[in-house]
Short mmCIF file of C-alpha atoms in Angstrom, two decimals:
data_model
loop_
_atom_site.label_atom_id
_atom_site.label_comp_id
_atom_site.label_asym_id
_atom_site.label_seq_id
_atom_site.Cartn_x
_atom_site.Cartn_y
_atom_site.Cartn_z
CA UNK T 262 34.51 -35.12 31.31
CA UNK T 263 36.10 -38.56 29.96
CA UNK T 264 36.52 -36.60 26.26
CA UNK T 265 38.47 -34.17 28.29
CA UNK T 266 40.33 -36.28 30.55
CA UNK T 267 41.53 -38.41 27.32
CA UNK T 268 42.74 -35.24 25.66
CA UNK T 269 44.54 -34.25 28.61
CA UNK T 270 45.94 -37.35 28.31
CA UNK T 271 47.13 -37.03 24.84
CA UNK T 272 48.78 -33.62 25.39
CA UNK T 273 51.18 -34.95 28.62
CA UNK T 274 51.60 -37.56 26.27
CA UNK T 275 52.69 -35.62 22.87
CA UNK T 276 54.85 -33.19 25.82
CA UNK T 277 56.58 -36.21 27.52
CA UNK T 278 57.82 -37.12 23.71
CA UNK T 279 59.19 -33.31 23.13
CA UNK T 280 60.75 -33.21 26.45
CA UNK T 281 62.29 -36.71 25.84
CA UNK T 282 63.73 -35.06 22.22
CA UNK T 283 65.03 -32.20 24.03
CA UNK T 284 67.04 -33.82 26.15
CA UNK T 285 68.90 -36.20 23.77
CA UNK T 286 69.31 -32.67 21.75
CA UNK T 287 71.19 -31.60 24.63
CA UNK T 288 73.41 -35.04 24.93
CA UNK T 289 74.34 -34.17 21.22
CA UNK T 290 75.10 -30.93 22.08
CA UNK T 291 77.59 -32.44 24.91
CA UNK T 292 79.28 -34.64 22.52
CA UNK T 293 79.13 -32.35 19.31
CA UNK T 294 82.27 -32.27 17.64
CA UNK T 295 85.39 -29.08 17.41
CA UNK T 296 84.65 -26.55 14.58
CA UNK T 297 86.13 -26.83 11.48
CA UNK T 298 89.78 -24.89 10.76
CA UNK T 299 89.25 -23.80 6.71
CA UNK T 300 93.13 -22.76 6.72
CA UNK T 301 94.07 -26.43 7.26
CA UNK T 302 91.22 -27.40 4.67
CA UNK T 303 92.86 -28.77 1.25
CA UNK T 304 89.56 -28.04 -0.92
CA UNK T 305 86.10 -26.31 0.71
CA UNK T 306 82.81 -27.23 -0.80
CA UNK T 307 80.26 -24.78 -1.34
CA UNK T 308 77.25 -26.02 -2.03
CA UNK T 309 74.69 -23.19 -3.48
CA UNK T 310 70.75 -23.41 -3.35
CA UNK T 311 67.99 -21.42 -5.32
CA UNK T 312 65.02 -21.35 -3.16
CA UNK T 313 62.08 -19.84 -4.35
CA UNK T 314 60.44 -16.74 -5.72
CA UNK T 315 63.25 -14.42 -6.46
CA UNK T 316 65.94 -16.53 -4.75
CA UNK T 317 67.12 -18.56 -8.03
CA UNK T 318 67.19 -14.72 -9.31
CA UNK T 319 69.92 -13.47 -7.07
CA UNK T 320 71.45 -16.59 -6.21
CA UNK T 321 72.39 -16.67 -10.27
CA UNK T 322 74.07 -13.13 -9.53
CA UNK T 323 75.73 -14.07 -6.27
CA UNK T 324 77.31 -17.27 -7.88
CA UNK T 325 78.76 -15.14 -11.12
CA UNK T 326 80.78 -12.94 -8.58
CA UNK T 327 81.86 -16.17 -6.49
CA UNK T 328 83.00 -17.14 -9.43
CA UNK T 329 85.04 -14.36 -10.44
CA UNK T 330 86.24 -13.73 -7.69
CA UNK T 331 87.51 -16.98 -6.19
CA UNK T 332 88.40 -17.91 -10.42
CA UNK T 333 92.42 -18.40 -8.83
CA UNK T 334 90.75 -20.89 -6.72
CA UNK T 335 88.14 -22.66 -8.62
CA UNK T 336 91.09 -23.23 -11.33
CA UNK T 337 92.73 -24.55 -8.60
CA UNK T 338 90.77 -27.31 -7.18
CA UNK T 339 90.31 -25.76 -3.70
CA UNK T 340 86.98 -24.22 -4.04
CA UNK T 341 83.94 -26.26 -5.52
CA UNK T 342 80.74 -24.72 -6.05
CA UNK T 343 78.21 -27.18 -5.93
CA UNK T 344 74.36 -26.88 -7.18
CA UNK T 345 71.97 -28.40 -4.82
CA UNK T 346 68.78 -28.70 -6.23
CA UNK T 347 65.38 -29.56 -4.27
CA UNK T 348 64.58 -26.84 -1.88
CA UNK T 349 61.93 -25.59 -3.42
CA UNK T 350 58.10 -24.82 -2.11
CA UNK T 351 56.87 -27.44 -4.37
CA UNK T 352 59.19 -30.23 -3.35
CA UNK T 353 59.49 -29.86 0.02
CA UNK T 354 54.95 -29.87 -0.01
CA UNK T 355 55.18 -32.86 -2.36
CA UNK T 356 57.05 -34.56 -0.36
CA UNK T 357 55.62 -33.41 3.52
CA UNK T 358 59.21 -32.30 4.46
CA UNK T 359 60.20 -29.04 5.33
CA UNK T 360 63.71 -30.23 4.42
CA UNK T 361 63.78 -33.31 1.91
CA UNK T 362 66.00 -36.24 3.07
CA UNK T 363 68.07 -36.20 -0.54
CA UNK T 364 68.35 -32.54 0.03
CA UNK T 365 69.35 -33.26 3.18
CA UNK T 366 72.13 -35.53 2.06
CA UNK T 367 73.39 -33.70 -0.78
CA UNK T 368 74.02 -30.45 2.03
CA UNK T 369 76.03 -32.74 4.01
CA UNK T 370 78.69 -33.12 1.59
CA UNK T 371 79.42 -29.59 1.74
CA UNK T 372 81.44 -27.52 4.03
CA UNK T 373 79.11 -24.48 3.66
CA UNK T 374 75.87 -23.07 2.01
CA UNK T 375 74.91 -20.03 -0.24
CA UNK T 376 71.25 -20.26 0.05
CA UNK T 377 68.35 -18.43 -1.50
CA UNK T 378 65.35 -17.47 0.52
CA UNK T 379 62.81 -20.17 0.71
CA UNK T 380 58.92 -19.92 1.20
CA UNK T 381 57.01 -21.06 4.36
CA UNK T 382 53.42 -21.65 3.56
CA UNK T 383 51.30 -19.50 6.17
CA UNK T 384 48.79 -22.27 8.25
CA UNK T 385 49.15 -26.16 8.06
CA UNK T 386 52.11 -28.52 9.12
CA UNK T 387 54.90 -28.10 7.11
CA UNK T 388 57.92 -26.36 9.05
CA UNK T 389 60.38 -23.30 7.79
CA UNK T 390 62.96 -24.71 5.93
CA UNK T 391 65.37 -22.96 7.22
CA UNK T 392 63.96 -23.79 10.75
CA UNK T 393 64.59 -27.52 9.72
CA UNK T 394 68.08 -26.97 8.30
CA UNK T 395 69.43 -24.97 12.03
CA UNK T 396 68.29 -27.85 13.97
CA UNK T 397 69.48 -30.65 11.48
CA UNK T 398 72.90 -29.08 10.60
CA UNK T 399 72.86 -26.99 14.64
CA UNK T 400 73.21 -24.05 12.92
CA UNK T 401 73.12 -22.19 16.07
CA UNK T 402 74.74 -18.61 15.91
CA UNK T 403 72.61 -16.32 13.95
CA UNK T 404 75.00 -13.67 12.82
CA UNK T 405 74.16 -10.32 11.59
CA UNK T 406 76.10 -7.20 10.84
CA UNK T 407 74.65 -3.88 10.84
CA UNK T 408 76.86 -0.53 9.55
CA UNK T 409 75.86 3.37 9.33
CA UNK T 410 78.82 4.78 9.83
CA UNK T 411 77.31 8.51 9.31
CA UNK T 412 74.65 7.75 12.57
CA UNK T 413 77.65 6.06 14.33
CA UNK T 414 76.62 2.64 14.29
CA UNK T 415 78.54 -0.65 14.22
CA UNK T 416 76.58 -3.52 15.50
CA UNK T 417 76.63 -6.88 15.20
CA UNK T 418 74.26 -9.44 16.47
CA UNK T 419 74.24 -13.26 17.62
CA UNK T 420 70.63 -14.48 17.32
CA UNK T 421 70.66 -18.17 18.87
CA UNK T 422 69.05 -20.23 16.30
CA UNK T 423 68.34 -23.59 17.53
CA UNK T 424 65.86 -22.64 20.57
CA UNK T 425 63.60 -20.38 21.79
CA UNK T 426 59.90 -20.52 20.30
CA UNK T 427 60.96 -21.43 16.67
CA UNK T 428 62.73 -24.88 17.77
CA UNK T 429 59.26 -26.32 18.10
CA UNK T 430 57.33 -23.95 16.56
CA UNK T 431 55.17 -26.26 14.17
CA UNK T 432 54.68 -28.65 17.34
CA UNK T 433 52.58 -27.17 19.46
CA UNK T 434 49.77 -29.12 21.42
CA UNK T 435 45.54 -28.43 20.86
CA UNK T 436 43.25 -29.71 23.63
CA UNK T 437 40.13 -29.94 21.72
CA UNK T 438 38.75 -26.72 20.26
CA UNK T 439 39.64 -24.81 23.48
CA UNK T 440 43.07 -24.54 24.14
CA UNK T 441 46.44 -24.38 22.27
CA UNK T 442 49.62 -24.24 23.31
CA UNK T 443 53.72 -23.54 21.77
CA UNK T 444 56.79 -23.78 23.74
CA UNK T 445 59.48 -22.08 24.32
CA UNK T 446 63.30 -23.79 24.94
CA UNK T 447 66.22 -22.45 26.70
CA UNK T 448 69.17 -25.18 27.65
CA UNK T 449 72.40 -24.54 29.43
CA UNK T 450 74.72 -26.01 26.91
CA UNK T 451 72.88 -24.07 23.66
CA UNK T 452 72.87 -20.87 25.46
CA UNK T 453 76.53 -21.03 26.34
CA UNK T 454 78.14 -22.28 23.13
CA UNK T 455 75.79 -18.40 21.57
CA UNK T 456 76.96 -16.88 24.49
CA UNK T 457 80.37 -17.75 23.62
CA UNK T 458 80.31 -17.49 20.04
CA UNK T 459 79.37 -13.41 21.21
CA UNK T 460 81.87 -12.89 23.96
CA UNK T 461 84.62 -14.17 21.56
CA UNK T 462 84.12 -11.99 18.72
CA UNK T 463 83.64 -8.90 20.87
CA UNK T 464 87.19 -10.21 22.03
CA UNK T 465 88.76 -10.69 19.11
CA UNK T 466 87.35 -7.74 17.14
CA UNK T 467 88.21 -4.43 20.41
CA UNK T 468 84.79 -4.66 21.41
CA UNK T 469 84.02 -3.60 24.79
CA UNK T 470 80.12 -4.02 25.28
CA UNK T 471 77.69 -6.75 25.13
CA UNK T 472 73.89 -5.87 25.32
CA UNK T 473 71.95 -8.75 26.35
CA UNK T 474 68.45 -8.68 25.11
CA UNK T 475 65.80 -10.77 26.61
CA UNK T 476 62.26 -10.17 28.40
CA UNK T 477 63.83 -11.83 31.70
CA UNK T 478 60.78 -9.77 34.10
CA UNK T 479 58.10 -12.09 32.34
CA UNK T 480 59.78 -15.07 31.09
CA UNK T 481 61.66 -16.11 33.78
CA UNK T 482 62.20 -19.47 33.40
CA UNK T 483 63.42 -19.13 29.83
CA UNK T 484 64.95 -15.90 29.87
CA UNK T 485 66.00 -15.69 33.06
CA UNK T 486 68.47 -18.84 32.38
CA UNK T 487 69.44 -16.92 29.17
CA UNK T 488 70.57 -14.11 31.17
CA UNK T 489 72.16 -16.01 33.95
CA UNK T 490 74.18 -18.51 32.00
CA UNK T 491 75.31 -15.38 29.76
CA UNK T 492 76.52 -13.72 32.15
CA UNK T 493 77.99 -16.21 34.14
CA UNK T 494 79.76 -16.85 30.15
CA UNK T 495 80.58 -13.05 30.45
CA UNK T 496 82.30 -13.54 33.70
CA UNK T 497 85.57 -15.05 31.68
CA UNK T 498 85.51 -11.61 30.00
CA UNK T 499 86.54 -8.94 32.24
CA UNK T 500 87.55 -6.48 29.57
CA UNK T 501 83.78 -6.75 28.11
CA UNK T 502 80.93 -5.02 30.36
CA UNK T 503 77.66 -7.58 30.14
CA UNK T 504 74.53 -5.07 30.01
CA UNK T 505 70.98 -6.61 30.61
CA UNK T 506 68.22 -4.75 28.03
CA UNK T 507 64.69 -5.34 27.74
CA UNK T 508 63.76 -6.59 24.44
CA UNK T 509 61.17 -4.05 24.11
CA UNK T 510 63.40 -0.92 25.26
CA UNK T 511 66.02 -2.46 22.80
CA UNK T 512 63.72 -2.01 19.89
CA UNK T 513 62.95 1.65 21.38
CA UNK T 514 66.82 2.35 21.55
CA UNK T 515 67.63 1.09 18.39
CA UNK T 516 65.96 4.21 16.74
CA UNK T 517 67.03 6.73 19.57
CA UNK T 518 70.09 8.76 18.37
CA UNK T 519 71.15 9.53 22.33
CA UNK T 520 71.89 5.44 22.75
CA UNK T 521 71.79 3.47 20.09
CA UNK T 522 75.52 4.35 18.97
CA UNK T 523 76.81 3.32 22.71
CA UNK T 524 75.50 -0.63 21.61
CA UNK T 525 78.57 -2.72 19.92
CA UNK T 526 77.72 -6.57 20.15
CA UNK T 527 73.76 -7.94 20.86
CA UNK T 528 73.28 -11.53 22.37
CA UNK T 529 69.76 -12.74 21.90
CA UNK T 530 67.45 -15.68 22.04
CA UNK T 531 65.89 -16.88 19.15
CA UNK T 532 62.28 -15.03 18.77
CA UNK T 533 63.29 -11.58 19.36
CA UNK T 534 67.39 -11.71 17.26
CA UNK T 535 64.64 -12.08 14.79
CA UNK T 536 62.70 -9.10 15.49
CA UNK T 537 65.07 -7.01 16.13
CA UNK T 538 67.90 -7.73 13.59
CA UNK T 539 65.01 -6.66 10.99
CA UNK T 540 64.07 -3.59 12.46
CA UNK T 541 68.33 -3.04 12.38
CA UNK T 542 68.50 -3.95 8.91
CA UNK T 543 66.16 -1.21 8.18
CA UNK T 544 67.70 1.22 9.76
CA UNK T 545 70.69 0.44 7.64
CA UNK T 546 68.92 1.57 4.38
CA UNK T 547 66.18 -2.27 5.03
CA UNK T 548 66.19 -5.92 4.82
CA UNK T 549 67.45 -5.77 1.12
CA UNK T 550 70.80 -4.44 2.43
CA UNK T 551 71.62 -6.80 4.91
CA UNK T 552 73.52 -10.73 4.62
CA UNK T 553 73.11 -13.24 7.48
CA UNK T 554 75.11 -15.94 8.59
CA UNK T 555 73.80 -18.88 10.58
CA UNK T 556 76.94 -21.02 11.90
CA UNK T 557 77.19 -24.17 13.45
CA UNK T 558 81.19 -26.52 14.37
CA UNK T 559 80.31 -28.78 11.69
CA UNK T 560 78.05 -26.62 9.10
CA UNK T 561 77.30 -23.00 8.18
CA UNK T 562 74.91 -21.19 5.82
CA UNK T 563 74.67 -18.18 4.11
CA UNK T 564 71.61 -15.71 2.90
CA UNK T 565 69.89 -12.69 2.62
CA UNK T 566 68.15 -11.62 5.10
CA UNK T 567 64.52 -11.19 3.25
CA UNK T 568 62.17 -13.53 1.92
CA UNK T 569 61.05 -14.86 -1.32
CA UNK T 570 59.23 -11.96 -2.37
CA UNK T 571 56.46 -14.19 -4.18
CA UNK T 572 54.63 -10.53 -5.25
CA UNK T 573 57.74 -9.19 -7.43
CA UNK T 574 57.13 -13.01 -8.72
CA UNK T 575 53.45 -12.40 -9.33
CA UNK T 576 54.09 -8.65 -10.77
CA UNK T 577 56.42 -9.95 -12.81
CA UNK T 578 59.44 -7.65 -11.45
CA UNK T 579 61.51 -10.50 -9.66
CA UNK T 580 64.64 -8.96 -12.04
CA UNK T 581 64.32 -6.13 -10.22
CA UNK T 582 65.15 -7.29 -6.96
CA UNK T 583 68.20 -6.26 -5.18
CA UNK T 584 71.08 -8.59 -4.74
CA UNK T 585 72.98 -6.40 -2.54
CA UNK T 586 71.79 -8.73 0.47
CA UNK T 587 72.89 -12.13 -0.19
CA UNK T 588 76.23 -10.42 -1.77
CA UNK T 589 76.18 -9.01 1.78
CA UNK T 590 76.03 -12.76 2.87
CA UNK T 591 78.80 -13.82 0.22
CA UNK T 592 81.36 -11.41 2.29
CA UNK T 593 80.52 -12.65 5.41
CA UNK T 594 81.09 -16.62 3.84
CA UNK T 595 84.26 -15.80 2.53
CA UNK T 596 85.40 -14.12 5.80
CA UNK T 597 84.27 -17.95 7.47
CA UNK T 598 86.05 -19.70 5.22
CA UNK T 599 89.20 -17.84 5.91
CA UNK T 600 89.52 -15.94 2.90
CA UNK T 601 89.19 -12.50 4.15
CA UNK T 602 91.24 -10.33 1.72
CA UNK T 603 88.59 -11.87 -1.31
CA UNK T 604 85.70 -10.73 1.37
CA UNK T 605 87.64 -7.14 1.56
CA UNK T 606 87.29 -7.08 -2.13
CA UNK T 607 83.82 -7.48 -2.39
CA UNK T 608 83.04 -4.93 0.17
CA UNK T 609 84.99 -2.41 -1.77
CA UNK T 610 83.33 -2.99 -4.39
CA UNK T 611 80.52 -2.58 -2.85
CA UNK T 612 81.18 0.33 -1.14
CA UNK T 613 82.22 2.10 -4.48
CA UNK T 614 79.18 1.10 -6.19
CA UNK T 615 76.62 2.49 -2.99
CA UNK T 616 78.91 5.70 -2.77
CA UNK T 617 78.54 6.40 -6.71
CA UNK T 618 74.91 5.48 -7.37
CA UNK T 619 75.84 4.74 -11.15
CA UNK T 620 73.45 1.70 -10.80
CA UNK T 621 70.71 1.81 -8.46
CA UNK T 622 68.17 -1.09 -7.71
CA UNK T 623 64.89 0.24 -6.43
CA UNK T 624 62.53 -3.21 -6.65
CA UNK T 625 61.10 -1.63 -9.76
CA UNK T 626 61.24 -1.49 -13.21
CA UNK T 627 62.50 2.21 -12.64
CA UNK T 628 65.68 0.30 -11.50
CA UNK T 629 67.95 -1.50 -12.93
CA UNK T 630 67.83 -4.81 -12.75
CA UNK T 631 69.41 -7.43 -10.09
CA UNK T 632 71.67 -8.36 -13.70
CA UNK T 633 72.68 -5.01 -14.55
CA UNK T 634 73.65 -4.34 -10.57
CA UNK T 635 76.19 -7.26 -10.66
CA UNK T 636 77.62 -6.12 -14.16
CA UNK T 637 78.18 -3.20 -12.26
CA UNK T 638 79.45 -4.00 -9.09
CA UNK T 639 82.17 -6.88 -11.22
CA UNK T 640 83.33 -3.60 -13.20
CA UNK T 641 85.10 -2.41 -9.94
CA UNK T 642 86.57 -5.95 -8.98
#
């Protein structure tokens, strides 16, 4: 009984320290400075990162059409492009952090990040990079376009990044051999400031609905707050009808032809945005299609929406993968950084090249190559 009692002890303790982090998180939050205005910016850094497998693979692709097409610019002086080197697997293990302190340092001197997908070892200690770089940089909105116009369907989703079950994901508390437990975070200042972020681009872009996903009838501590401080968010929107979806029947809809084309703008805690902006991506033609943009005041980064891919590594196919994703996530950085008639450009392009099929990449040496796809795709800047 004494063994128990003493790991009881332990747990409150460890919990008493997370709560105690939590709440400074949300002082920061209270004091966290306005966003950054690129049209009043002089010069924007963009800082661009390889990650691993097949990142340093399309990364190479994605920085040969920043550089064409922002070549004005570059010459210039008012866009940088600036190699950050250290985010790989084998660093970040070597040195026990999920995000290395001179990594760390060398991001902050950017205004925003390309990044390449980076690798999260399955078991042990050692967080998801990109975990580590939401909450250091509070990357907190979790964007994600989805388009098919032929099925009707314009979505866009706002994941909230910084909470939910992923916040503390690695630190979780074990009593003995028995019991384990991970936590789950909602706060009132994180969930407006997504909430927000949603309502104003629905404003901003003629949007009319927003479907807020959570799984309020179970978790209803968590996601009931989610869904009462959004919609107390949505109350400053009139125009906008607030619609409360189960994150389960959301997944359900998002593949039933009778709905799915009524949803415009998603709002979602962490966990399930995840979830269910893959199963979206798919839909779209899968994860290889689709950019994401995780956006804080200070900071924002830029990827594709997949992983590292470590088996095209292995099979010795990582040429083959398709770029079109973090090109995807290219157009959405330009559009942040206030340069939306280069972003235009790059989705024409794009556009041409998916409506032609001269050049198709099918993750296999029957396709051409991520290379030959950007040759391609710069023929029709």
């Amino acid at each position: 009984m004494t063994n128990r009692t003493e790991m009881v002890e332990s747990a409150v303790a460890a919990y008493r320290k997370l709560l105690e982090e939590q709440l400074v998180r949300c002082d920061n939050m209270a004091t966290a400075p306005a966003a950054k205005d690129f049209t009043k910016q002089e010069k924007i850094r963009v800082g661009i990162i390889d990650g691993d497998g097949i990142g340093p693979i399309i990364v190479a692709e994605a920085k040969r059409v920043l550089e064409t097409l922002l070549a004005d610019k570059i010459a210039d002086g008012k866009i940088e492009l600036v190699p950050i080197a250290g985010l790989t697997l084998e660093n970040r293990m070597a040195k026990g952090q999920a995000l290395p302190t001179e990594v760390l340092d060398k991001i902050k001197t950017v205004d925003v990040l390309l990044k390449g997908p980076t690798t999260t070892p399955k078991g042990g200690t050692l967080e998801s990079a990109n975990v580590a770089m939401r909450r250091e940089l509070d990357l907190y909105a979790n964007v994600r376009p989805v388009s098919v116009p032929e099925l009707g369907i314009d979505w866009i989703f706002y994941r909230e990044n910084t909470e939910g079950e992923y916040v503390l994901g690695s630190r979780g508390i074990e009593v003995g051999n028995d019991l384990t437990m991970d936590f789950k975070v909602t706060t009132d200042l994180g969930t407006r400031r997504i909430a927000k972020a949603a309502f104003e681009y629905a404003k901003n872009n003629g949007k009319t609905n927003v479907a807020i996903v959570t799984k309020a009838n179970i978790m209803k501590k968590t996601d009931g707050a989610f869904s009462r401080i959004a919609h107390e968010v949505a109350a400053g929107y009139p125009d906008i009808t607030a619609e409360d979806w189960y994150v389960d029947i959301t997944a359900a809809n998002l593949v039933n032809p009778d709905i799915r084309s009524k949803f415009q703008v998603f709002l979602l805690p962490n966990l399930y945005g995840d979830i269910i902006t893959d199963e979206a991506a798919q839909i779209q033609g899968g994860v290889g299609t689709a950019g994401s943009a995780n956006v804080g005041d200070s900071y924002a980064m830029f990827e594709a929406i997949h992983g590292s891919a470590p088996r095209m590594i292995e099979e010795g196919i990582g040429d083959y993968a398709n770029p079109e994703s973090i090109f995807r996530a290219v157009e959405m950085l330009l559009r942040h950084i206030a340069l939306p008639a280069y972003a235009d450009k790059l989705n024409a392009a794009l556009s041409a090249c998916e409506a032609e099929k001269k050049v198709v990449v099918t993750g296999n040496r029957d396709g051409a190559t991520a290379k030959e796809f950007t040759d391609y795709l710069l023929s029709k800047f």
